[in-house]
Tab-separated table of C-alpha atoms in Angstrom:
chain	number	residue	atom	x	y	z
A	94	UNK	CA	-0.013	0.433	0.316
A	95	UNK	CA	2.806	2.166	0.643
A	96	UNK	CA	3.994	1.603	-3.363
A	97	UNK	CA	0.539	2.965	-4.217
A	98	UNK	CA	0.570	6.063	-1.644
A	99	UNK	CA	3.756	6.786	-3.029
A	100	UNK	CA	2.173	7.128	-6.681
A	101	UNK	CA	-0.262	9.223	-5.855
A	102	UNK	CA	2.410	11.691	-4.415
A	103	UNK	CA	4.332	11.505	-7.072
A	104	UNK	CA	1.385	11.880	-9.614
A	105	UNK	CA	-0.929	14.381	-7.415
A	106	UNK	CA	1.875	17.127	-7.356
A	107	UNK	CA	1.073	20.972	-8.802
A	108	UNK	CA	3.984	20.980	-11.431
A	109	UNK	CA	2.697	16.916	-12.448
A	110	UNK	CA	-1.048	18.079	-12.655
A	111	UNK	CA	-0.076	21.140	-14.697
A	112	UNK	CA	1.661	19.068	-17.222
A	113	UNK	CA	-1.592	16.990	-17.817
A	114	UNK	CA	-3.378	20.091	-18.509
A	115	UNK	CA	-1.395	21.205	-20.609
A	116	UNK	CA	-0.636	18.109	-22.258
A	117	UNK	CA	-4.544	17.690	-22.689
A	118	UNK	CA	-5.335	20.849	-24.198
A	119	UNK	CA	-2.209	20.271	-26.658
A	120	UNK	CA	-3.146	16.647	-27.867
A	121	UNK	CA	-6.821	17.824	-28.354
A	122	UNK	CA	-5.750	20.739	-30.178
A	123	UNK	CA	-3.229	18.387	-32.569
A	124	UNK	CA	-5.874	15.880	-32.625
A	125	UNK	CA	-8.363	17.659	-33.965
A	126	UNK	CA	-6.279	18.923	-37.159
A	127	UNK	CA	-6.411	16.432	-40.343
A	128	UNK	CA	-3.287	15.197	-40.701
A	129	UNK	CA	-1.753	15.818	-37.327
A	130	UNK	CA	-2.097	12.523	-35.579
A	131	UNK	CA	-1.209	11.006	-32.037
A	132	UNK	CA	1.552	9.839	-33.354
A	133	UNK	CA	2.578	12.868	-34.458
A	134	UNK	CA	1.745	14.606	-31.189
A	135	UNK	CA	3.518	12.619	-29.426
A	136	UNK	CA	6.520	12.996	-31.273
A	137	UNK	CA	6.210	16.535	-30.909
A	138	UNK	CA	6.076	16.516	-27.319
A	139	UNK	CA	9.650	14.288	-26.634
A	140	UNK	CA	11.914	17.070	-26.789
A	141	UNK	CA	9.754	18.813	-24.262
A	142	UNK	CA	10.428	15.447	-22.093
A	143	UNK	CA	13.954	15.641	-22.201
A	144	UNK	CA	13.113	18.796	-19.404
A	145	UNK	CA	10.988	16.723	-17.032
A	146	UNK	CA	11.410	14.005	-14.596
A	147	UNK	CA	10.118	10.544	-15.398
A	148	UNK	CA	6.685	10.995	-13.865
A	149	UNK	CA	5.791	14.612	-15.497
A	150	UNK	CA	7.099	12.862	-18.825
A	151	UNK	CA	5.425	10.430	-19.234
A	152	UNK	CA	2.055	11.837	-18.117
A	153	UNK	CA	2.132	14.275	-21.131
A	154	UNK	CA	2.391	11.383	-23.530
A	155	UNK	CA	0.042	9.290	-21.605
A	156	UNK	CA	-2.409	12.350	-21.762
A	157	UNK	CA	-1.786	13.853	-25.048
A	158	UNK	CA	-2.067	10.571	-26.635
A	159	UNK	CA	-5.708	9.787	-25.453
A	160	UNK	CA	-6.947	13.354	-26.046
A	161	UNK	CA	-5.352	13.220	-29.677
A	162	UNK	CA	-7.536	9.351	-30.640
A	163	UNK	CA	-10.607	11.265	-29.553
A	164	UNK	CA	-10.000	14.883	-30.854
A	165	UNK	CA	-9.468	13.063	-33.996
A	166	UNK	CA	-13.697	12.643	-34.281
A	167	UNK	CA	-14.249	15.868	-34.269
A	168	UNK	CA	-13.436	17.273	-37.301
A	169	UNK	CA	-14.835	13.530	-38.870
A	170	UNK	CA	-18.557	14.473	-37.294
A	171	UNK	CA	-18.571	18.003	-38.554
A	172	UNK	CA	-16.647	18.092	-41.679
A	173	UNK	CA	-16.418	14.740	-42.537
A	174	UNK	CA	-12.386	14.704	-42.454
A	175	UNK	CA	-11.407	11.818	-39.770
A	176	UNK	CA	-8.877	13.600	-37.589
A	177	UNK	CA	-6.989	9.922	-37.192
A	178	UNK	CA	-7.258	6.789	-39.083
A	179	UNK	CA	-9.190	5.539	-36.368
A	180	UNK	CA	-11.606	7.870	-36.617
A	181	UNK	CA	-12.230	7.197	-40.679
A	182	UNK	CA	-13.998	3.681	-39.441
A	183	UNK	CA	-17.152	5.442	-38.431
A	184	UNK	CA	-16.615	8.854	-40.053
A	185	UNK	CA	-20.051	8.309	-42.796
A	186	UNK	CA	-22.110	7.779	-39.662
A	187	UNK	CA	-20.622	10.612	-37.764
A	188	UNK	CA	-21.393	12.960	-40.407
A	189	UNK	CA	-24.249	12.169	-41.492
A	190	UNK	CA	-25.977	12.632	-38.146
A	191	UNK	CA	-24.172	16.211	-38.142
A	192	UNK	CA	-25.919	16.634	-41.217
A	193	UNK	CA	-29.129	15.748	-39.354
A	194	UNK	CA	-28.917	18.080	-36.885
A	195	UNK	CA	-27.236	15.784	-33.987
A	196	UNK	CA	-23.685	16.613	-34.090
A	197	UNK	CA	-23.265	17.043	-30.344
A	198	UNK	CA	-24.956	13.778	-29.759
A	199	UNK	CA	-22.483	12.131	-32.556
A	200	UNK	CA	-19.132	13.732	-30.777
A	201	UNK	CA	-21.057	13.632	-27.502
A	202	UNK	CA	-20.945	9.250	-27.929
A	203	UNK	CA	-17.395	9.770	-29.430
A	204	UNK	CA	-16.453	11.435	-25.713
A	205	UNK	CA	-18.291	9.569	-23.422
A	206	UNK	CA	-17.317	5.795	-24.278
A	207	UNK	CA	-13.906	7.168	-25.916
A	208	UNK	CA	-13.656	7.837	-21.923
A	209	UNK	CA	-15.369	4.404	-20.523
A	210	UNK	CA	-13.200	2.643	-23.329
A	211	UNK	CA	-9.755	4.231	-21.797
A	212	UNK	CA	-10.840	3.871	-18.469
A	213	UNK	CA	-11.697	-0.148	-18.803
A	214	UNK	CA	-8.578	-0.653	-20.825
A	215	UNK	CA	-6.704	1.193	-18.087
A	216	UNK	CA	-8.493	-1.549	-15.490
A	217	UNK	CA	-7.194	-4.398	-17.618
A	218	UNK	CA	-3.620	-2.927	-17.928
A	219	UNK	CA	-3.709	-2.780	-13.913
A	220	UNK	CA	-5.143	-6.241	-13.180
A	221	UNK	CA	-4.666	-8.197	-16.484
A	222	UNK	CA	-0.813	-7.006	-17.958
A	223	UNK	CA	0.972	-10.225	-17.667
A	224	UNK	CA	-1.283	-12.582	-18.752
A	225	UNK	CA	-2.515	-10.509	-22.023
A	226	UNK	CA	1.326	-9.517	-22.537
A	227	UNK	CA	2.073	-13.642	-22.890
A	228	UNK	CA	-0.898	-14.013	-25.343
A	229	UNK	CA	0.466	-11.090	-27.294
A	230	UNK	CA	3.548	-12.926	-27.435
A	231	UNK	CA	2.251	-15.887	-28.777
A	232	UNK	CA	1.475	-13.952	-32.231
A	233	UNK	CA	4.222	-14.689	-34.855
A	234	UNK	CA	3.416	-13.556	-38.732
A	235	UNK	CA	1.365	-16.193	-39.125
A	236	UNK	CA	-1.359	-14.791	-36.487
A	237	UNK	CA	-0.516	-11.465	-37.853
A	238	UNK	CA	-1.200	-11.905	-41.488
A	239	UNK	CA	-4.998	-13.447	-40.454
A	240	UNK	CA	-5.301	-10.545	-38.576
A	241	UNK	CA	-4.452	-7.807	-41.150
A	242	UNK	CA	-6.984	-9.909	-43.288
A	243	UNK	CA	-9.554	-10.114	-41.055
A	244	UNK	CA	-9.581	-6.122	-40.869
A	245	UNK	CA	-9.295	-6.196	-44.915
A	246	UNK	CA	-12.298	-8.038	-44.895
A	247	UNK	CA	-14.471	-5.786	-42.029
A	248	UNK	CA	-13.679	-2.719	-44.353
A	249	UNK	CA	-15.277	-4.369	-47.469
A	250	UNK	CA	-18.398	-5.563	-45.145
A	251	UNK	CA	-19.064	-3.153	-43.230
A	252	UNK	CA	-18.443	-0.196	-46.105
A	253	UNK	CA	-21.781	1.498	-47.073
A	254	UNK	CA	-23.228	0.088	-50.591
A	255	UNK	CA	-22.689	-2.633	-52.544
A	256	UNK	CA	-19.615	-5.319	-51.199
A	257	UNK	CA	-18.246	-5.275	-55.149
A	258	UNK	CA	-17.602	-0.847	-54.727
A	259	UNK	CA	-16.241	-1.858	-51.303
A	260	UNK	CA	-13.781	-4.386	-52.720
A	261	UNK	CA	-12.908	-2.035	-55.852
A	262	UNK	CA	-11.851	0.716	-53.322
A	263	UNK	CA	-9.791	-1.550	-51.082
A	264	UNK	CA	-8.218	-2.982	-54.318
A	265	UNK	CA	-7.392	0.758	-54.834
A	266	UNK	CA	-5.650	1.249	-51.470
A	267	UNK	CA	-3.550	-2.064	-51.770
A	268	UNK	CA	-2.345	-1.069	-55.100
A	269	UNK	CA	-1.062	2.319	-53.987
A	270	UNK	CA	0.310	0.419	-50.742
A	271	UNK	CA	2.471	-1.204	-53.187
A	272	UNK	CA	4.421	1.444	-54.387
A	273	UNK	CA	7.743	2.061	-53.517
A	274	UNK	CA	11.076	0.582	-52.186
A	275	UNK	CA	9.316	-0.479	-49.031
A	276	UNK	CA	8.811	-4.094	-49.712
A	277	UNK	CA	10.128	-7.426	-48.621
A	278	UNK	CA	12.532	-7.458	-52.192
A	279	UNK	CA	13.502	-4.323	-51.982
A	280	UNK	CA	12.796	-3.712	-55.139
A	281	UNK	CA	11.472	-0.270	-56.644
A	282	UNK	CA	7.604	-0.548	-57.600
A	283	UNK	CA	5.648	1.591	-59.732
A	284	UNK	CA	7.393	4.635	-59.505
A	285	UNK	CA	7.813	5.590	-62.640
A	286	UNK	CA	11.469	7.018	-62.190
A	287	UNK	CA	10.189	9.371	-60.188
A	288	UNK	CA	12.601	9.763	-56.604
A	289	UNK	CA	10.010	11.009	-54.115
A	290	UNK	CA	7.729	7.941	-54.697
A	291	UNK	CA	11.027	5.464	-53.521
A	292	UNK	CA	9.227	6.257	-49.899
A	293	UNK	CA	6.014	5.023	-51.235
A	294	UNK	CA	2.597	6.741	-50.982
A	295	UNK	CA	2.292	8.835	-47.430
A	296	UNK	CA	-0.483	7.952	-45.758
A	297	UNK	CA	-1.622	11.114	-44.260
A	298	UNK	CA	-1.499	13.201	-47.579
A	299	UNK	CA	-3.703	10.272	-49.266
A	300	UNK	CA	-5.865	10.273	-46.405
A	301	UNK	CA	-6.527	14.032	-46.492
A	302	UNK	CA	-6.529	14.232	-50.324
A	303	UNK	CA	-9.531	11.035	-50.209
A	304	UNK	CA	-11.821	12.919	-47.319
A	305	UNK	CA	-11.153	16.529	-47.301
A	306	UNK	CA	-9.692	17.722	-50.695
A	307	UNK	CA	-12.385	15.418	-52.476
A	308	UNK	CA	-15.302	17.581	-50.198
A	309	UNK	CA	-13.913	20.666	-51.516
A	310	UNK	CA	-13.417	19.604	-54.666
A	311	UNK	CA	-17.519	18.633	-54.508
A	312	UNK	CA	-17.965	22.024	-52.579
A	313	UNK	CA	-16.866	23.695	-56.040
A	314	UNK	CA	-18.316	21.833	-58.868
A	315	UNK	CA	-21.630	21.669	-57.029
A	316	UNK	CA	-21.400	25.770	-55.940
A	317	UNK	CA	-24.153	24.498	-53.282
A	318	UNK	CA	-24.615	25.999	-49.524
A	319	UNK	CA	-24.222	22.974	-46.883
A	320	UNK	CA	-27.478	22.706	-45.730
A	321	UNK	CA	-28.513	24.475	-42.471
A	322	UNK	CA	-27.826	22.115	-39.362
A	323	UNK	CA	-29.957	23.095	-36.604
A	324	UNK	CA	-27.748	23.416	-33.225
A	325	UNK	CA	-28.776	21.444	-30.675
A	326	UNK	CA	-29.204	23.176	-27.212
A	327	UNK	CA	-25.906	23.432	-24.794
A	328	UNK	CA	-26.832	20.218	-22.549
A	329	UNK	CA	-26.589	18.136	-26.164
A	330	UNK	CA	-23.387	17.086	-25.860
A	331	UNK	CA	-24.306	14.876	-22.542
A	332	UNK	CA	-28.016	14.630	-23.244
A	333	UNK	CA	-28.411	11.113	-25.007
A	334	UNK	CA	-25.708	9.292	-23.460
A	335	UNK	CA	-27.335	8.037	-20.438
A	336	UNK	CA	-30.177	6.431	-22.830
A	337	UNK	CA	-27.244	5.027	-25.027
A	338	UNK	CA	-25.645	3.509	-22.782
A	339	UNK	CA	-28.994	1.417	-21.223
A	340	UNK	CA	-29.550	0.285	-24.989
A	341	UNK	CA	-26.166	-0.284	-26.082
A	342	UNK	CA	-24.332	-1.805	-22.684
A	343	UNK	CA	-23.242	-4.703	-24.888
A	344	UNK	CA	-21.392	-3.090	-27.604
A	345	UNK	CA	-19.817	-0.632	-25.084
A	346	UNK	CA	-18.282	-3.932	-23.276
A	347	UNK	CA	-17.084	-5.514	-26.326
A	348	UNK	CA	-15.921	-2.879	-27.713
A	349	UNK	CA	-13.478	-1.802	-24.709
A	350	UNK	CA	-12.453	-5.658	-24.940
A	351	UNK	CA	-11.813	-5.992	-28.280
A	352	UNK	CA	-9.916	-2.597	-28.353
A	353	UNK	CA	-8.012	-4.035	-25.794
A	354	UNK	CA	-7.381	-7.155	-26.512
A	355	UNK	CA	-5.813	-5.962	-30.436
A	356	UNK	CA	-4.033	-3.055	-28.530
A	357	UNK	CA	-2.304	-5.264	-26.340
A	358	UNK	CA	-0.914	-6.979	-30.101
A	359	UNK	CA	2.319	-5.140	-31.147
A	360	UNK	CA	1.947	-3.491	-33.900
A	361	UNK	CA	-1.756	-3.493	-34.139
A	362	UNK	CA	-3.248	-0.454	-32.685
A	363	UNK	CA	-6.212	1.725	-32.480
A	364	UNK	CA	-6.922	2.130	-36.164
A	365	UNK	CA	-7.338	-2.135	-36.689
A	366	UNK	CA	-9.044	-1.862	-33.604
A	367	UNK	CA	-11.767	0.631	-34.357
A	368	UNK	CA	-12.073	-1.149	-37.804
A	369	UNK	CA	-13.152	-4.280	-36.391
A	370	UNK	CA	-15.522	-3.033	-34.059
A	371	UNK	CA	-16.816	-1.471	-36.005
A	372	UNK	CA	-17.215	-4.138	-38.114
A	373	UNK	CA	-18.846	-6.725	-35.699
A	374	UNK	CA	-21.121	-3.866	-34.249
A	375	UNK	CA	-22.515	-4.119	-37.682
A	376	UNK	CA	-22.471	-7.744	-37.859
A	377	UNK	CA	-24.506	-8.604	-34.899
A	378	UNK	CA	-26.339	-5.781	-34.884
A	379	UNK	CA	-30.707	-5.440	-35.200
A	380	UNK	CA	-30.495	-2.377	-37.271
A	381	UNK	CA	-27.748	-3.312	-40.431
A	382	UNK	CA	-29.221	-1.488	-42.508
A	383	UNK	CA	-28.961	1.705	-40.340
A	384	UNK	CA	-25.046	1.597	-40.537
A	385	UNK	CA	-23.229	4.383	-42.516
A	386	UNK	CA	-26.792	6.711	-42.438
A	387	UNK	CA	-26.280	8.108	-39.048
A	388	UNK	CA	-26.565	5.201	-36.433
A	389	UNK	CA	-25.159	6.328	-33.438
A	390	UNK	CA	-24.719	2.203	-32.390
A	391	UNK	CA	-21.054	1.898	-34.591
A	392	UNK	CA	-20.193	4.808	-33.057
A	393	UNK	CA	-20.630	3.889	-29.356
A	394	UNK	CA	-18.786	0.171	-30.167
A	395	UNK	CA	-16.088	1.449	-32.036
A	396	UNK	CA	-15.809	4.350	-29.825
A	397	UNK	CA	-14.896	1.975	-27.090
A	398	UNK	CA	-12.480	0.404	-28.659
A	399	UNK	CA	-10.238	3.258	-30.027
A	400	UNK	CA	-8.918	4.048	-26.527
A	401	UNK	CA	-9.078	0.927	-24.949
A	402	UNK	CA	-6.903	0.213	-27.593
A	403	UNK	CA	-4.919	3.217	-26.546
A	404	UNK	CA	-4.053	1.851	-23.016
A	405	UNK	CA	-3.898	-1.729	-24.307
A	406	UNK	CA	-0.738	-0.879	-26.458
A	407	UNK	CA	0.946	-0.425	-22.651
A	408	UNK	CA	0.807	-3.554	-21.825
A	409	UNK	CA	3.380	-5.629	-24.036
A	410	UNK	CA	5.197	-1.760	-23.732
A	411	UNK	CA	5.595	-1.886	-20.300
A	412	UNK	CA	6.041	-5.723	-19.454
A	413	UNK	CA	7.865	-6.913	-21.964
A	414	UNK	CA	9.627	-3.770	-23.681
A	415	UNK	CA	7.878	-4.520	-26.565
A	416	UNK	CA	6.081	-1.441	-28.133
A	417	UNK	CA	2.248	-2.079	-28.797
A	418	UNK	CA	1.865	0.821	-31.623
A	419	UNK	CA	4.035	3.570	-33.012
A	420	UNK	CA	3.405	5.440	-29.587
A	421	UNK	CA	4.850	3.270	-26.984
A	422	UNK	CA	7.717	2.803	-29.251
A	423	UNK	CA	8.192	6.638	-28.826
A	424	UNK	CA	7.605	6.186	-25.412
A	425	UNK	CA	10.043	2.818	-24.711
A	426	UNK	CA	12.656	5.202	-26.058
A	427	UNK	CA	11.736	8.053	-23.379
A	428	UNK	CA	12.030	5.870	-20.587
A	429	UNK	CA	15.573	4.114	-21.649
A	430	UNK	CA	16.208	8.056	-21.526
A	431	UNK	CA	15.159	8.440	-18.384
A	432	UNK	CA	16.679	5.408	-17.066
A	433	UNK	CA	14.135	2.892	-16.762
A	434	UNK	CA	13.858	-0.305	-18.285
A	435	UNK	CA	10.909	-1.066	-19.377
A	436	UNK	CA	10.162	-4.881	-18.648
A	437	UNK	CA	9.117	-7.554	-16.204
A	438	UNK	CA	11.761	-6.094	-13.657
A	439	UNK	CA	10.396	-2.509	-13.931
A	440	UNK	CA	7.568	-3.905	-11.705
A	441	UNK	CA	9.871	-4.933	-9.041
A	442	UNK	CA	12.637	-2.047	-9.501
A	443	UNK	CA	10.725	0.874	-10.111
A	444	UNK	CA	6.930	-0.071	-8.998
A	445	UNK	CA	5.649	3.525	-7.731
A	446	UNK	CA	6.318	4.788	-11.333
A	447	UNK	CA	4.701	1.794	-13.110
A	448	UNK	CA	1.177	2.485	-10.517
A	449	UNK	CA	2.169	6.177	-11.177
A	450	UNK	CA	1.417	5.616	-14.942
A	451	UNK	CA	-1.496	3.649	-14.066
A	452	UNK	CA	-2.897	6.707	-12.263
A	453	UNK	CA	-2.091	9.053	-15.039
A	454	UNK	CA	-4.216	6.632	-17.300
A	455	UNK	CA	-7.097	6.873	-14.676
A	456	UNK	CA	-6.475	11.133	-14.367
A	457	UNK	CA	-6.628	11.194	-18.520
A	458	UNK	CA	-9.256	9.311	-19.279
A	459	UNK	CA	-11.463	11.393	-16.765
A	460	UNK	CA	-10.394	14.996	-17.872
A	461	UNK	CA	-11.283	13.622	-21.441
A	462	UNK	CA	-15.126	14.423	-20.830
A	463	UNK	CA	-14.928	18.801	-19.517
A	464	UNK	CA	-11.655	19.370	-21.967
A	465	UNK	CA	-13.843	17.136	-24.999
A	466	UNK	CA	-16.929	18.905	-23.965
A	467	UNK	CA	-15.234	22.431	-24.488
A	468	UNK	CA	-13.306	21.329	-27.690
A	469	UNK	CA	-16.788	20.182	-28.954
A	470	UNK	CA	-18.678	23.427	-27.716
A	471	UNK	CA	-15.700	25.547	-29.823
A	472	UNK	CA	-15.518	23.562	-32.851
A	473	UNK	CA	-19.308	23.286	-33.480
A	474	UNK	CA	-19.071	27.163	-34.460
A	475	UNK	CA	-17.415	25.849	-37.487
A	476	UNK	CA	-21.299	24.775	-38.795
A	477	UNK	CA	-21.833	28.443	-38.941
A	478	UNK	CA	-19.238	29.784	-41.742
A	479	UNK	CA	-20.523	29.846	-45.444
A	480	UNK	CA	-18.571	27.122	-46.978
A	481	UNK	CA	-17.511	29.984	-49.610
A	482	UNK	CA	-15.427	31.162	-46.532
A	483	UNK	CA	-14.752	27.838	-44.381
A	484	UNK	CA	-13.428	25.804	-47.794
A	485	UNK	CA	-10.572	28.067	-48.653
A	486	UNK	CA	-9.337	27.316	-44.908
A	487	UNK	CA	-9.820	23.648	-44.830
A	488	UNK	CA	-7.704	23.492	-48.218
A	489	UNK	CA	-4.922	25.639	-46.111
A	490	UNK	CA	-5.170	23.643	-43.496
A	491	UNK	CA	-4.660	20.300	-46.015
A	492	UNK	CA	-1.819	21.921	-47.421
A	493	UNK	CA	0.251	22.625	-44.084
A	494	UNK	CA	-0.532	19.076	-43.423
A	495	UNK	CA	0.379	17.655	-45.955
A	496	UNK	CA	3.609	19.032	-46.335
A	497	UNK	CA	4.440	19.280	-42.492
A	498	UNK	CA	5.151	15.617	-43.260
A	499	UNK	CA	8.081	15.778	-44.635
A	500	UNK	CA	8.635	19.306	-45.390
A	501	UNK	CA	8.028	18.377	-49.113
A	502	UNK	CA	6.319	19.426	-51.729
A	503	UNK	CA	5.638	16.161	-53.104
A	504	UNK	CA	3.490	15.788	-50.122
A	505	UNK	CA	1.201	18.319	-51.421
A	506	UNK	CA	1.021	16.755	-54.617
A	507	UNK	CA	-0.043	13.096	-53.648
A	508	UNK	CA	-2.685	14.809	-51.466
A	509	UNK	CA	-4.109	16.374	-54.812
A	510	UNK	CA	-4.082	13.547	-56.323
A	511	UNK	CA	-5.740	11.643	-54.049
A	512	UNK	CA	-8.481	14.183	-53.786
A	513	UNK	CA	-9.224	13.856	-57.209
A	514	UNK	CA	-9.031	10.360	-56.548
A	515	UNK	CA	-11.943	10.374	-54.283
A	516	UNK	CA	-13.995	12.751	-55.591
A	517	UNK	CA	-14.078	10.846	-58.698
A	518	UNK	CA	-14.852	7.494	-56.092
A	519	UNK	CA	-17.655	9.175	-54.395
A	520	UNK	CA	-19.251	10.420	-57.761
A	521	UNK	CA	-19.249	6.678	-58.860
A	522	UNK	CA	-20.752	5.522	-55.636
A	523	UNK	CA	-17.314	3.699	-54.462
A	524	UNK	CA	-16.906	4.193	-50.645
A	525	UNK	CA	-13.435	5.847	-49.686
A	526	UNK	CA	-12.556	3.955	-46.488
A	527	UNK	CA	-11.775	0.797	-47.488
A	528	UNK	CA	-8.999	2.392	-49.508
A	529	UNK	CA	-7.708	4.058	-46.603
A	530	UNK	CA	-7.451	0.350	-44.719
A	531	UNK	CA	-6.051	-1.303	-47.938
A	532	UNK	CA	-2.968	1.549	-47.861
A	533	UNK	CA	-2.593	1.196	-43.869
A	534	UNK	CA	-2.898	-2.281	-43.667
A	535	UNK	CA	-1.223	-3.115	-47.113
A	536	UNK	CA	2.283	-3.185	-46.320
A	537	UNK	CA	1.668	-5.402	-43.395
A	538	UNK	CA	-0.380	-7.459	-45.380
A	539	UNK	CA	2.633	-8.195	-47.661
A	540	UNK	CA	5.186	-8.682	-44.710
A	541	UNK	CA	3.739	-10.962	-42.764
A	542	UNK	CA	2.819	-13.275	-45.998
A	543	UNK	CA	5.921	-13.171	-47.262
A	544	UNK	CA	7.601	-14.156	-43.909
A	545	UNK	CA	5.363	-16.796	-42.891
A	546	UNK	CA	5.696	-18.336	-46.823
A	547	UNK	CA	9.579	-18.466	-46.116
A	548	UNK	CA	9.266	-20.125	-42.422
A	549	UNK	CA	6.495	-22.216	-43.910
A	550	UNK	CA	9.080	-23.025	-47.173
A	551	UNK	CA	5.809	-22.276	-49.079
A	552	UNK	CA	3.476	-24.460	-47.624
A	553	UNK	CA	0.079	-22.676	-47.071
A	554	UNK	CA	-1.193	-25.338	-44.628
A	555	UNK	CA	1.284	-23.444	-42.069
A	556	UNK	CA	-1.127	-20.685	-41.856
A	557	UNK	CA	-3.409	-22.913	-40.089
A	558	UNK	CA	-0.811	-25.087	-37.667
A	559	UNK	CA	-0.149	-22.959	-34.763
A	560	UNK	CA	-3.637	-22.633	-32.793
A	561	UNK	CA	-4.397	-19.080	-32.670
A	562	UNK	CA	-3.643	-18.992	-36.305
A	563	UNK	CA	-5.923	-21.679	-36.821
A	564	UNK	CA	-9.151	-20.009	-35.446
A	565	UNK	CA	-8.357	-16.131	-36.661
A	566	UNK	CA	-8.427	-18.152	-40.210
A	567	UNK	CA	-11.236	-20.373	-39.704
A	568	UNK	CA	-13.206	-17.394	-38.266
A	569	UNK	CA	-11.843	-14.808	-41.253
A	570	UNK	CA	-12.897	-17.640	-43.464
A	571	UNK	CA	-16.345	-17.684	-41.830
A	572	UNK	CA	-16.897	-13.815	-42.732
A	573	UNK	CA	-16.492	-14.799	-46.143
A	574	UNK	CA	-18.420	-17.716	-46.436
A	575	UNK	CA	-21.410	-16.906	-44.342
A	576	UNK	CA	-22.679	-13.718	-46.400
A	577	UNK	CA	-22.204	-16.285	-49.578
A	578	UNK	CA	-24.225	-18.967	-48.070
A	579	UNK	CA	-27.106	-16.523	-46.987
A	580	UNK	CA	-27.299	-15.017	-50.902
A	581	UNK	CA	-27.201	-18.791	-52.193
A	582	UNK	CA	-30.096	-19.533	-49.793
A	583	UNK	CA	-31.976	-16.578	-50.841
A	584	UNK	CA	-32.056	-17.512	-54.446
A	585	UNK	CA	-32.966	-20.665	-53.052
A	586	UNK	CA	-35.809	-19.740	-51.314
A	587	UNK	CA	-36.607	-16.908	-54.481
A	588	UNK	CA	-36.711	-19.889	-56.902
A	589	UNK	CA	-40.057	-21.101	-55.582
A	590	UNK	CA	-41.482	-18.135	-54.958
A	591	UNK	CA	-42.417	-17.376	-58.992
A	592	UNK	CA	-43.829	-20.667	-59.200
A	593	UNK	CA	-45.871	-20.786	-56.108
A	594	UNK	CA	-47.121	-17.487	-57.786
A	595	UNK	CA	-47.998	-19.160	-61.047
A	596	UNK	CA	-49.891	-21.617	-59.239
A	597	UNK	CA	-52.083	-19.741	-57.011
A	598	UNK	CA	-52.539	-17.574	-60.353
């Protein structure tokens, strides 16, 4: 108990609390700007943490990350421009709710259930870190291959519209992911002699182009003002969330559990967690047809999954020193600089430090509620800005965000190219979200497939020889087969109907 008391003393100091508050505001700001991700917020904080003690340094990163993951939902709901890749999973529902005058309900759901998911993930982090980390360590390239295929499959089946159009979008993203020299063979592919393409298609400019620039182009082509959106009352952010909690308790728990479990897998992170949770929500929902039309259920489950994954990613990082995502990879580097070696021994040598991290996680997810309320209210003024004024401002932020990735004008060119592609896709009713996931997971899919085939000497049966891999593989194949079986059954049932009608006639 003395260790816990010492941890509380380390956290509840005026300086540490001030750092938490400042980092929360910083993370909220960065996450709300399309193109500036939670990873970028963490990277920008690293130079500042060099001048801090270990506890405030880690507290700054934990708080900024949690805020940035939620804040990515704000531009997604208001402008259909997800601030983070995870927000892209349910951006259609969030934006449709805004168009229906329910922006504060959508953002309130994202805020409340992100906080709940983060707290759930923290409880798991505190109570079950060693056990979950041991499961995560059993994941090899075979398991990761099936996990990625599962994520890609989810992108197809949860996309609005028909499955073939979702598949076309996914293939566009996967093709873009093959560009460059970052592949197992180390050979330049589809670079056409352009040196800048050797590094591949940068994800952030592509995402900004597909979502944001395509929206700007559409507003220019149609020359129509956005439909007036009725603003809800001041208590609209939290007004209906208790009802959502009572209506979707299973979705909240399931999203939190899936997010935490996927976050604990090294290299997975909140992006895959959000997509898989949204897919699960749609698969088991009683209102499947409402998804993509402004239905809050997907936001509830995927929102809880987002921040659950943020907490879950710290499980392998703290227990075994293996980063769960890019953010915890940065954190491990900061811990080494501070003279703290993450791993099993850290629970013995620096237990007060570990408990202090746990306390900071709880504080970060609690402080998210009031700060998120302020951020939503401040961002809500965007709805009253005329399109002719708003769109040039958005385009300016898009250009800045795309240029800032590598301080290169090529990022801006990529953004414009993908903006045109996104505009053409939507004009032909091809969803954008699967393309984004294909671009994100494409390199991971290829790398794990090639690595697995090398291990197995070219045998495909090796993908089913390990228990976890076999379970994931069979589950993924079942997802593919069930819609085909249902379609065949419906057609078979429909064949008897005309005969019956003829007989009755």
